[in-house]
């Protein structure tokens, strides 16, 4: 269980997040919705440790947790960025195995085998040897998901997973997220698309632009 | 023809020194340039200020002056303690100077990398050093390769400056032969040897660029 208590965040004295509270149960899908500029990405960045929070508390399983300084590989918060941020110089498979090999110190063969399983699950097995520039947007996104999953994250976060995709691919993402839920994955999805949120969410958090 | 064969050994000996200075400068100043470039893009203000000053100094004064300063000037300061052999002095000045140029090139390359690349590495728990080594540097190398190539070609020619501190490089060998035998042939040969060296380098650089074209 992930709990946010009174999370505050400012940029240059401008309040972006003002005492945000949220509870994400294990295995559920939490959607964070709100108009553009409301602070959804900022909240995601605080949860994933890319920004330091200015106030409040983050707890995992009731224990205080600072994602910004956390080094423990048992509580990785995975992120699928809006622009995916794949490593352009590495093949699909290497994108996925890099962190397990470098960080989790996995053997290369083992990391590859696990990566191939993830790719198969996402119907990308035939793309393992391609470079990111050779993939479509939807394929890049799935590689980004596989790359994050390879670190066995406690929670997987997505920033606007539907924004860069053709409308037809929305259902594909939806099904991937729902499949991951079946496998027990806890997921946080930031989106400005209320319909999409309603289709997948167990809980919805609405963030409003702070007046600060 | 027999004259050419006669002077060729001394020219090649000079070329050997030229190549030695060239190679060691490349080997020393490219990695150092990357490190200084990383420092130039860091957020640690004092470090950045010092490195900026260093780059400004090295790029704002002639290499020839730096060379003379290191060889003739340093011994005067440290009452002899800072005296370097000619060859060491040349190498020191060249590495100091070229590191600054390479650092500027790397700084540009580093700044053109999307900050999201650092962030995606960070959420994957890669350390800063792992990120630089595995994610950033390969991308930067591809970007900076053409500019680095230009500087490397310049270096071959700049190496002839060691002539002023009395080192026997290729240019000096040609010059000696020309004044002794009163003929232009040695100088023409010197030109040809420089052309050969830069041609080989250009070829290697093109191969490297091709190597890096496997991704976009
Ligand atoms: N690094 C930053 N520095 C200053 N202001 C920022 C920064 N990042 C975001 N903001 C501001 O914070 C507000 C919320 O941004 P963001 O979290 O990206 O919103 P959303 O994702 O909901 O569209 C915006 O007004 C934005 O301009
Ligand atoms: Mg956003």
Tab-separated table of C-alpha atoms and ligand atoms in Angstrom:
chain	number	residue	atom	x	y	z
A	1	UNK	CA	0.000	0.000	0.000
A	2	UNK	CA	1.247	3.459	-0.945
A	3	UNK	CA	0.044	6.443	1.050
A	4	UNK	CA	0.621	10.113	0.375
A	5	UNK	CA	-0.132	12.418	3.289
A	6	UNK	CA	-0.350	16.162	2.796
A	7	UNK	CA	2.160	16.226	-0.027
A	8	UNK	CA	3.255	19.727	-0.987
A	9	UNK	CA	5.504	20.819	-3.774
A	10	UNK	CA	6.567	24.273	-4.902
A	11	UNK	CA	8.522	25.463	-7.891
A	12	UNK	CA	10.196	28.802	-7.246
A	13	UNK	CA	7.822	29.635	-4.423
A	14	UNK	CA	4.837	28.792	-6.613
A	15	UNK	CA	2.702	26.128	-4.954
A	16	UNK	CA	1.953	23.337	-7.418
A	17	UNK	CA	0.809	20.587	-5.055
A	18	UNK	CA	-1.054	21.739	-1.972
A	19	UNK	CA	-1.560	19.065	0.680
A	20	UNK	CA	-2.367	16.172	-1.627
A	21	UNK	CA	-3.618	12.957	-0.008
A	22	UNK	CA	-3.871	9.636	-1.777
A	23	UNK	CA	-3.940	5.943	-0.938
A	24	UNK	CA	-3.126	3.251	-3.467
A	25	UNK	CA	-3.931	-0.301	-2.427
A	26	UNK	CA	-1.756	-3.167	-3.600
A	27	UNK	CA	-2.779	-4.466	-7.002
A	28	UNK	CA	-5.113	-1.623	-7.823
A	29	UNK	CA	-5.093	0.929	-10.602
A	30	UNK	CA	-5.106	4.510	-9.402
A	31	UNK	CA	-5.794	7.177	-11.985
A	32	UNK	CA	-4.680	10.745	-11.429
A	33	UNK	CA	-6.742	13.074	-13.582
A	34	UNK	CA	-6.933	16.796	-14.042
A	35	UNK	CA	-6.576	19.455	-16.674
A	36	UNK	CA	-3.261	20.354	-18.247
A	37	UNK	CA	-1.009	22.215	-15.812
A	38	UNK	CA	-2.833	20.880	-12.773
A	39	UNK	CA	0.284	19.211	-11.413
A	40	UNK	CA	-0.263	15.567	-12.387
A	41	UNK	CA	3.213	15.085	-13.767
A	42	UNK	CA	4.671	16.870	-10.756
A	43	UNK	CA	2.855	14.478	-8.430
A	44	UNK	CA	4.130	11.496	-10.404
A	45	UNK	CA	7.663	12.890	-10.251
A	46	UNK	CA	7.392	13.203	-6.479
A	47	UNK	CA	6.170	9.617	-6.153
A	48	UNK	CA	8.909	8.267	-8.407
A	49	UNK	CA	11.664	10.203	-6.663
A	50	UNK	CA	12.516	12.609	-9.452
A	51	UNK	CA	11.515	15.598	-7.312
A	52	UNK	CA	11.982	16.207	-3.625
A	53	UNK	CA	8.735	16.931	-1.809
A	54	UNK	CA	8.540	20.155	0.196
A	55	UNK	CA	6.075	18.863	2.752
A	56	UNK	CA	4.102	15.802	3.782
A	57	UNK	CA	4.864	12.132	4.008
A	58	UNK	CA	5.045	9.163	1.693
A	59	UNK	CA	4.500	5.718	3.207
A	60	UNK	CA	4.843	2.251	1.756
A	61	UNK	CA	3.112	-0.455	3.789
A	62	UNK	CA	2.801	2.042	6.614
A	63	UNK	CA	6.512	2.776	6.729
A	64	UNK	CA	7.877	6.185	5.880
A	65	UNK	CA	9.563	6.183	2.511
A	66	UNK	CA	11.525	8.853	0.698
A	67	UNK	CA	11.542	7.997	-2.989
A	68	UNK	CA	14.018	10.814	-3.664
A	69	UNK	CA	16.823	9.203	-1.678
A	70	UNK	CA	15.681	5.584	-1.621
A	71	UNK	CA	18.353	3.113	-2.723
A	72	UNK	CA	16.550	-0.080	-1.840
A	73	UNK	CA	15.997	-2.203	-4.943
A	74	UNK	CA	13.006	-3.930	-3.354
A	75	UNK	CA	10.904	-0.791	-3.603
A	76	UNK	CA	11.533	0.452	-7.092
A	77	UNK	CA	8.903	2.798	-8.471
A	78	UNK	CA	8.845	2.141	-12.211
A	79	UNK	CA	8.016	4.929	-14.630
A	80	UNK	CA	6.768	4.896	-18.215
A	81	UNK	CA	7.488	8.432	-19.375
A	82	UNK	CA	5.255	10.367	-21.695
A	83	UNK	CA	8.083	10.454	-24.263
A	84	UNK	CA	9.152	6.902	-23.274
A	85	UNK	CA	12.841	7.926	-23.065
A	86	UNK	CA	14.187	4.684	-24.450
A	87	UNK	CA	17.962	4.617	-24.863
A	88	UNK	CA	18.393	5.232	-28.605
A	89	UNK	CA	21.824	3.602	-28.882
A	90	UNK	CA	20.712	0.294	-27.388
A	91	UNK	CA	18.688	-2.458	-29.008
A	92	UNK	CA	15.262	-3.197	-27.566
A	93	UNK	CA	16.589	-6.160	-25.608
A	94	UNK	CA	19.577	-4.165	-24.292
A	95	UNK	CA	17.261	-1.347	-23.231
A	96	UNK	CA	15.500	-3.843	-21.018
A	97	UNK	CA	18.511	-5.749	-19.685
A	98	UNK	CA	20.733	-2.739	-18.930
A	99	UNK	CA	19.395	-1.963	-15.450
A	100	UNK	CA	18.905	-5.582	-14.298
A	101	UNK	CA	22.528	-6.306	-15.240
A	102	UNK	CA	24.065	-3.082	-13.937
A	103	UNK	CA	21.885	-2.539	-10.873
A	104	UNK	CA	20.470	-5.920	-9.840
A	105	UNK	CA	23.750	-7.603	-10.891
A	106	UNK	CA	21.903	-10.265	-12.845
A	107	UNK	CA	23.814	-12.566	-15.134
A	108	UNK	CA	23.467	-11.506	-18.738
A	109	UNK	CA	21.838	-14.768	-19.822
A	110	UNK	CA	19.273	-14.601	-17.047
A	111	UNK	CA	18.486	-10.941	-17.733
A	112	UNK	CA	18.044	-11.690	-21.419
A	113	UNK	CA	15.761	-14.597	-20.756
A	114	UNK	CA	13.563	-12.534	-18.465
A	115	UNK	CA	13.535	-9.683	-20.957
A	116	UNK	CA	12.457	-12.035	-23.733
A	117	UNK	CA	9.589	-13.271	-21.564
A	118	UNK	CA	8.454	-9.705	-20.983
A	119	UNK	CA	8.708	-8.948	-24.686
A	120	UNK	CA	6.708	-12.052	-25.564
A	121	UNK	CA	4.011	-11.019	-23.127
A	122	UNK	CA	3.779	-7.693	-24.928
A	123	UNK	CA	3.904	-9.248	-28.444
A	124	UNK	CA	7.278	-7.688	-29.116
A	125	UNK	CA	9.484	-10.762	-29.275
A	126	UNK	CA	10.312	-10.175	-32.929
A	127	UNK	CA	11.488	-6.633	-32.177
A	128	UNK	CA	14.196	-7.587	-29.678
A	129	UNK	CA	17.065	-6.841	-32.019
A	130	UNK	CA	15.763	-3.550	-33.388
A	131	UNK	CA	16.753	-0.069	-32.276
A	132	UNK	CA	14.135	2.282	-30.827
A	133	UNK	CA	14.106	4.483	-33.947
A	134	UNK	CA	12.835	1.466	-35.894
A	135	UNK	CA	9.698	1.133	-33.746
A	136	UNK	CA	6.282	2.771	-33.885
A	137	UNK	CA	5.071	4.901	-30.995
A	138	UNK	CA	2.965	2.108	-29.538
A	139	UNK	CA	5.836	-0.356	-29.762
A	140	UNK	CA	8.178	2.100	-28.042
A	141	UNK	CA	5.686	2.455	-25.245
A	142	UNK	CA	5.501	-1.289	-24.754
A	143	UNK	CA	9.297	-1.492	-24.663
A	144	UNK	CA	9.249	1.233	-22.009
A	145	UNK	CA	6.772	-0.843	-20.024
A	146	UNK	CA	8.930	-3.952	-20.366
A	147	UNK	CA	12.018	-1.994	-19.343
A	148	UNK	CA	10.311	-0.728	-16.202
A	149	UNK	CA	8.880	-4.176	-15.390
A	150	UNK	CA	12.324	-5.789	-15.651
A	151	UNK	CA	13.249	-3.997	-12.416
A	152	UNK	CA	10.372	-5.769	-10.636
A	153	UNK	CA	8.888	-2.497	-9.411
A	154	UNK	CA	6.606	-2.210	-6.396
A	155	UNK	CA	4.502	0.247	-8.346
A	156	UNK	CA	4.425	1.100	-12.023
A	157	UNK	CA	3.589	4.686	-13.015
A	158	UNK	CA	2.533	6.005	-16.406
A	159	UNK	CA	2.488	9.627	-17.495
A	160	UNK	CA	-0.233	10.243	-20.098
A	161	UNK	CA	0.009	6.791	-21.695
A	162	UNK	CA	-2.627	7.587	-24.324
A	163	UNK	CA	-1.585	11.099	-25.310
A	164	UNK	CA	0.913	10.202	-28.031
A	165	UNK	CA	-1.011	7.255	-29.469
A	166	UNK	CA	-3.491	6.854	-32.277
A	167	UNK	CA	-7.010	6.464	-30.894
A	168	UNK	CA	-7.057	2.853	-32.078
A	169	UNK	CA	-4.151	2.026	-29.804
A	170	UNK	CA	-5.910	3.236	-26.665
A	171	UNK	CA	-7.530	-0.145	-26.219
A	172	UNK	CA	-4.162	-1.866	-26.565
A	173	UNK	CA	-2.743	0.185	-23.689
A	174	UNK	CA	-5.892	-0.378	-21.706
A	175	UNK	CA	-5.567	-4.123	-22.115
A	176	UNK	CA	-1.898	-4.090	-21.181
A	177	UNK	CA	-2.636	-2.163	-17.997
A	178	UNK	CA	-5.519	-4.486	-17.132
A	179	UNK	CA	-3.381	-7.570	-17.849
A	180	UNK	CA	-0.671	-6.261	-15.546
A	181	UNK	CA	-3.292	-5.724	-12.904
A	182	UNK	CA	-4.290	-9.387	-13.200
A	183	UNK	CA	-0.684	-10.309	-12.521
A	184	UNK	CA	-0.886	-8.265	-9.313
A	185	UNK	CA	0.893	-5.102	-10.401
A	186	UNK	CA	0.044	-1.889	-8.561
A	187	UNK	CA	-0.277	0.903	-11.101
A	188	UNK	CA	-0.646	4.677	-11.088
A	189	UNK	CA	-1.814	6.250	-14.328
A	190	UNK	CA	-1.705	9.980	-14.951
A	191	UNK	CA	-4.078	11.093	-17.672
A	192	UNK	CA	-6.153	14.082	-18.709
A	193	UNK	CA	-8.504	11.652	-20.467
A	194	UNK	CA	-11.409	11.094	-18.052
A	195	UNK	CA	-13.047	8.428	-20.240
A	196	UNK	CA	-9.871	6.389	-20.278
A	197	UNK	CA	-9.513	6.760	-16.514
A	198	UNK	CA	-13.075	5.545	-15.957
A	199	UNK	CA	-12.412	2.466	-18.083
A	200	UNK	CA	-9.408	1.273	-16.111
A	201	UNK	CA	-9.421	2.863	-12.668
A	202	UNK	CA	-10.187	1.290	-9.307
A	203	UNK	CA	-9.815	4.735	-7.755
A	204	UNK	CA	-9.538	8.181	-9.227
A	205	UNK	CA	-7.751	11.192	-7.775
A	206	UNK	CA	-8.612	14.584	-9.227
A	207	UNK	CA	-5.940	17.235	-9.019
A	208	UNK	CA	-6.843	20.882	-9.522
A	209	UNK	CA	-4.458	23.706	-10.318
A	210	UNK	CA	-3.427	25.213	-7.014
A	211	UNK	CA	-4.093	28.922	-6.654
A	212	UNK	CA	-0.791	29.490	-4.786
B	1	UNK	CA	65.112	9.973	-56.387
B	2	UNK	CA	68.271	8.931	-54.587
B	3	UNK	CA	68.187	12.306	-52.814
B	4	UNK	CA	64.723	11.521	-51.544
B	5	UNK	CA	65.873	8.174	-50.235
B	6	UNK	CA	68.785	9.918	-48.634
B	7	UNK	CA	66.732	12.381	-46.592
B	8	UNK	CA	63.730	10.141	-46.015
B	9	UNK	CA	65.078	8.430	-42.874
B	10	UNK	CA	65.551	11.740	-41.062
B	11	UNK	CA	62.102	12.913	-42.155
B	12	UNK	CA	60.515	9.690	-40.958
B	13	UNK	CA	62.305	10.050	-37.665
B	14	UNK	CA	60.780	13.502	-37.352
B	15	UNK	CA	57.399	12.110	-38.353
B	16	UNK	CA	57.731	9.564	-35.588
B	17	UNK	CA	57.984	12.319	-32.973
B	18	UNK	CA	55.067	14.140	-34.564
B	19	UNK	CA	52.979	10.975	-34.345
B	20	UNK	CA	54.049	10.323	-30.769
B	21	UNK	CA	52.959	13.775	-29.654
B	22	UNK	CA	49.780	13.434	-31.656
B	23	UNK	CA	48.848	10.046	-30.235
B	24	UNK	CA	49.556	10.825	-26.603
B	25	UNK	CA	47.712	14.117	-26.843
B	26	UNK	CA	44.667	12.363	-28.276
B	27	UNK	CA	44.810	9.570	-25.699
B	28	UNK	CA	45.177	12.067	-22.854
B	29	UNK	CA	42.975	14.944	-23.842
B	30	UNK	CA	39.863	13.215	-25.163
B	31	UNK	CA	39.012	11.423	-21.875
B	32	UNK	CA	40.117	14.492	-19.890
B	33	UNK	CA	37.995	16.654	-22.159
B	34	UNK	CA	34.976	14.479	-21.419
B	35	UNK	CA	35.593	14.775	-17.679
B	36	UNK	CA	36.048	18.551	-17.854
B	37	UNK	CA	32.971	18.722	-20.083
B	38	UNK	CA	30.980	16.878	-17.419
B	39	UNK	CA	32.271	19.374	-14.868
B	40	UNK	CA	31.238	22.267	-17.107
B	41	UNK	CA	27.687	20.940	-17.188
B	42	UNK	CA	27.539	20.196	-13.460
B	43	UNK	CA	25.537	22.290	-11.038
B	44	UNK	CA	28.451	22.756	-8.657
B	45	UNK	CA	29.137	26.455	-9.164
B	46	UNK	CA	32.744	26.770	-7.883
B	47	UNK	CA	33.903	23.830	-9.995
B	48	UNK	CA	32.131	25.233	-13.013
B	49	UNK	CA	33.717	28.645	-12.518
B	50	UNK	CA	37.227	27.214	-12.268
B	51	UNK	CA	36.781	25.037	-15.342
B	52	UNK	CA	35.285	27.904	-17.321
B	53	UNK	CA	38.288	30.049	-16.452
B	54	UNK	CA	40.629	27.284	-17.525
B	55	UNK	CA	38.860	26.815	-20.847
B	56	UNK	CA	38.791	30.575	-21.415
B	57	UNK	CA	42.524	30.829	-20.743
B	58	UNK	CA	43.446	27.929	-22.999
B	59	UNK	CA	41.260	28.994	-25.871
B	60	UNK	CA	41.992	32.705	-25.516
B	61	UNK	CA	45.769	32.502	-25.821
B	62	UNK	CA	47.882	31.035	-28.615
B	63	UNK	CA	49.026	27.463	-28.231
B	64	UNK	CA	52.469	28.673	-29.250
B	65	UNK	CA	52.558	30.993	-26.236
B	66	UNK	CA	51.441	28.169	-23.934
B	67	UNK	CA	54.163	25.950	-25.305
B	68	UNK	CA	56.856	28.573	-24.774
B	69	UNK	CA	55.463	29.371	-21.351
B	70	UNK	CA	55.529	25.761	-20.195
B	71	UNK	CA	59.056	25.141	-21.453
B	72	UNK	CA	60.808	28.466	-20.810
B	73	UNK	CA	58.466	30.160	-18.348
B	74	UNK	CA	57.714	27.495	-15.713
B	75	UNK	CA	61.389	26.934	-14.815
B	76	UNK	CA	61.645	30.660	-14.010
B	77	UNK	CA	58.707	30.542	-11.586
B	78	UNK	CA	59.579	27.553	-9.488
B	79	UNK	CA	63.325	28.389	-9.420
B	80	UNK	CA	63.923	25.301	-11.493
B	81	UNK	CA	61.573	22.934	-9.705
B	82	UNK	CA	59.064	23.116	-12.540
B	83	UNK	CA	61.528	22.380	-15.305
B	84	UNK	CA	60.261	19.872	-17.846
B	85	UNK	CA	62.124	18.048	-20.556
B	86	UNK	CA	61.347	19.355	-24.014
B	87	UNK	CA	59.205	16.413	-24.954
B	88	UNK	CA	57.316	16.375	-21.641
B	89	UNK	CA	56.793	20.111	-21.826
B	90	UNK	CA	55.357	19.777	-25.325
B	91	UNK	CA	53.046	16.969	-24.321
B	92	UNK	CA	51.916	18.816	-21.192
B	93	UNK	CA	51.104	21.991	-23.122
B	94	UNK	CA	49.298	20.084	-25.861
B	95	UNK	CA	47.177	18.028	-23.488
B	96	UNK	CA	46.328	21.115	-21.439
B	97	UNK	CA	45.328	23.026	-24.546
B	98	UNK	CA	43.443	20.295	-26.376
B	99	UNK	CA	41.588	19.190	-23.264
B	100	UNK	CA	40.039	22.653	-23.175
B	101	UNK	CA	38.900	22.450	-26.792
B	102	UNK	CA	37.556	18.924	-26.368
B	103	UNK	CA	35.822	19.955	-23.126
B	104	UNK	CA	33.921	22.674	-24.964
B	105	UNK	CA	32.884	20.200	-27.636
B	106	UNK	CA	31.775	17.662	-25.030
B	107	UNK	CA	29.900	20.346	-23.100
B	108	UNK	CA	27.871	21.094	-26.219
B	109	UNK	CA	27.232	17.403	-26.799
B	110	UNK	CA	26.249	16.781	-23.196
B	111	UNK	CA	23.838	19.698	-23.212
B	112	UNK	CA	22.108	18.379	-26.287
B	113	UNK	CA	21.146	15.130	-24.526
B	114	UNK	CA	17.525	15.162	-23.398
B	115	UNK	CA	17.353	15.487	-19.634
B	116	UNK	CA	14.774	12.701	-19.730
B	117	UNK	CA	17.591	10.267	-20.510
B	118	UNK	CA	19.128	10.981	-17.098
B	119	UNK	CA	15.720	10.655	-15.474
B	120	UNK	CA	14.856	7.353	-17.077
B	121	UNK	CA	18.266	6.044	-15.995
B	122	UNK	CA	17.621	7.345	-12.494
B	123	UNK	CA	14.262	5.605	-12.091
B	124	UNK	CA	15.958	2.433	-13.322
B	125	UNK	CA	18.338	2.935	-10.376
B	126	UNK	CA	21.469	3.405	-12.427
B	127	UNK	CA	24.112	5.375	-10.531
B	128	UNK	CA	25.454	8.640	-11.937
B	129	UNK	CA	28.625	6.935	-13.152
B	130	UNK	CA	26.696	4.058	-14.736
B	131	UNK	CA	24.438	6.565	-16.428
B	132	UNK	CA	27.350	8.559	-17.807
B	133	UNK	CA	29.146	5.432	-18.966
B	134	UNK	CA	26.303	3.405	-20.426
B	135	UNK	CA	23.672	5.941	-21.432
B	136	UNK	CA	25.134	9.405	-21.928
B	137	UNK	CA	28.649	8.934	-23.289
B	138	UNK	CA	27.717	6.714	-26.250
B	139	UNK	CA	25.129	9.258	-27.339
B	140	UNK	CA	27.475	12.193	-26.832
B	141	UNK	CA	30.268	10.502	-28.771
B	142	UNK	CA	28.060	10.144	-31.790
B	143	UNK	CA	27.105	13.817	-31.639
B	144	UNK	CA	30.599	15.195	-31.106
B	145	UNK	CA	32.506	12.870	-33.420
B	146	UNK	CA	32.626	15.282	-36.410
B	147	UNK	CA	33.841	18.193	-34.251
B	148	UNK	CA	36.343	16.013	-32.435
B	149	UNK	CA	37.542	14.841	-35.842
B	150	UNK	CA	38.215	18.418	-36.943
B	151	UNK	CA	40.259	19.115	-33.842
B	152	UNK	CA	42.193	15.894	-34.236
B	153	UNK	CA	43.164	16.871	-37.779
B	154	UNK	CA	44.190	20.289	-36.486
B	155	UNK	CA	46.303	18.590	-33.867
B	156	UNK	CA	48.412	16.810	-36.472
B	157	UNK	CA	49.309	20.169	-37.954
B	158	UNK	CA	49.580	21.991	-34.610
B	159	UNK	CA	52.111	19.444	-33.470
B	160	UNK	CA	54.599	21.202	-35.759
B	161	UNK	CA	54.692	24.020	-33.181
B	162	UNK	CA	56.970	21.926	-30.969
B	163	UNK	CA	59.628	23.111	-33.385
B	164	UNK	CA	60.027	26.331	-31.333
B	165	UNK	CA	61.188	24.536	-28.238
B	166	UNK	CA	63.785	22.681	-30.230
B	167	UNK	CA	62.152	19.303	-30.681
B	168	UNK	CA	63.045	17.368	-33.787
B	169	UNK	CA	59.659	16.796	-35.340
B	170	UNK	CA	58.775	16.315	-38.985
B	171	UNK	CA	58.737	20.006	-39.881
B	172	UNK	CA	62.098	20.612	-38.258
B	173	UNK	CA	63.619	17.659	-40.097
B	174	UNK	CA	62.429	19.074	-43.400
B	175	UNK	CA	63.609	22.554	-42.564
B	176	UNK	CA	67.060	21.365	-41.589
B	177	UNK	CA	67.443	19.439	-44.828
B	178	UNK	CA	66.215	22.371	-46.910
B	179	UNK	CA	68.655	24.890	-45.485
B	180	UNK	CA	71.525	22.435	-45.654
B	181	UNK	CA	70.986	21.270	-49.214
B	182	UNK	CA	69.348	24.401	-50.624
B	183	UNK	CA	66.447	22.576	-52.237
B	184	UNK	CA	62.680	22.602	-51.855
B	185	UNK	CA	62.368	18.822	-52.081
B	186	UNK	CA	62.426	18.149	-48.321
B	187	UNK	CA	59.675	20.695	-47.674
B	188	UNK	CA	57.531	19.184	-50.399
B	189	UNK	CA	58.113	15.761	-48.896
B	190	UNK	CA	57.154	17.098	-45.494
B	191	UNK	CA	53.912	18.390	-46.990
B	192	UNK	CA	53.239	15.013	-48.572
B	193	UNK	CA	53.818	13.190	-45.274
B	194	UNK	CA	51.434	15.539	-43.439
B	195	UNK	CA	48.859	14.962	-46.176
B	196	UNK	CA	49.264	11.213	-45.807
B	197	UNK	CA	48.770	11.403	-42.060
B	198	UNK	CA	45.656	13.546	-42.311
B	199	UNK	CA	44.293	11.344	-45.091
B	200	UNK	CA	44.636	8.241	-42.934
B	201	UNK	CA	42.970	10.063	-40.036
B	202	UNK	CA	40.130	11.275	-42.209
B	203	UNK	CA	39.577	7.702	-43.325
B	204	UNK	CA	39.541	6.402	-39.744
B	205	UNK	CA	37.161	9.154	-38.671
B	206	UNK	CA	34.790	8.361	-41.503
B	207	UNK	CA	34.817	4.696	-40.481
B	208	UNK	CA	34.050	5.707	-36.905
B	209	UNK	CA	31.151	7.863	-38.032
B	210	UNK	CA	29.842	4.938	-40.062
B	211	UNK	CA	30.173	2.725	-37.017
B	212	UNK	CA	28.011	5.127	-35.042
B	213	UNK	CA	25.342	5.338	-37.722
B	214	UNK	CA	23.697	2.062	-36.668
B	215	UNK	CA	21.189	4.060	-34.612
B	216	UNK	CA	19.514	7.437	-34.882
C	1	LIG	N1	10.592	22.201	-13.310
C	1	LIG	C1	9.613	23.112	-13.162
C	1	LIG	N2	9.912	24.361	-12.768
C	1	LIG	C2	8.946	25.291	-12.598
C	1	LIG	N3	7.633	25.061	-12.817
C	1	LIG	C3	7.270	23.837	-13.213
C	1	LIG	C4	8.232	22.803	-13.409
C	1	LIG	N4	7.559	21.683	-13.805
C	1	LIG	C5	6.253	22.013	-13.857
C	1	LIG	N5	6.073	23.293	-13.502
C	1	LIG	C6	4.778	23.984	-13.396
C	1	LIG	O1	3.969	23.240	-12.550
C	1	LIG	C7	2.620	23.218	-13.016
C	1	LIG	C8	2.126	21.804	-13.112
C	1	LIG	O2	2.843	21.144	-14.124
C	1	LIG	P1	2.632	19.616	-14.472
C	1	LIG	O3	2.804	18.831	-13.235
C	1	LIG	O4	3.496	19.285	-15.618
C	1	LIG	O5	1.092	19.574	-14.899
C	1	LIG	P2	0.280	18.460	-15.684
C	1	LIG	O6	1.131	17.258	-15.815
C	1	LIG	O7	-0.931	18.231	-14.856
C	1	LIG	O8	-0.082	19.031	-16.997
C	1	LIG	C9	2.606	23.953	-14.339
C	1	LIG	O9	2.103	25.250	-14.123
C	1	LIG	C10	4.063	24.013	-14.728
C	1	LIG	O10	4.321	25.203	-15.421
C	2	LIG	MG1	1.846	16.266	-17.501
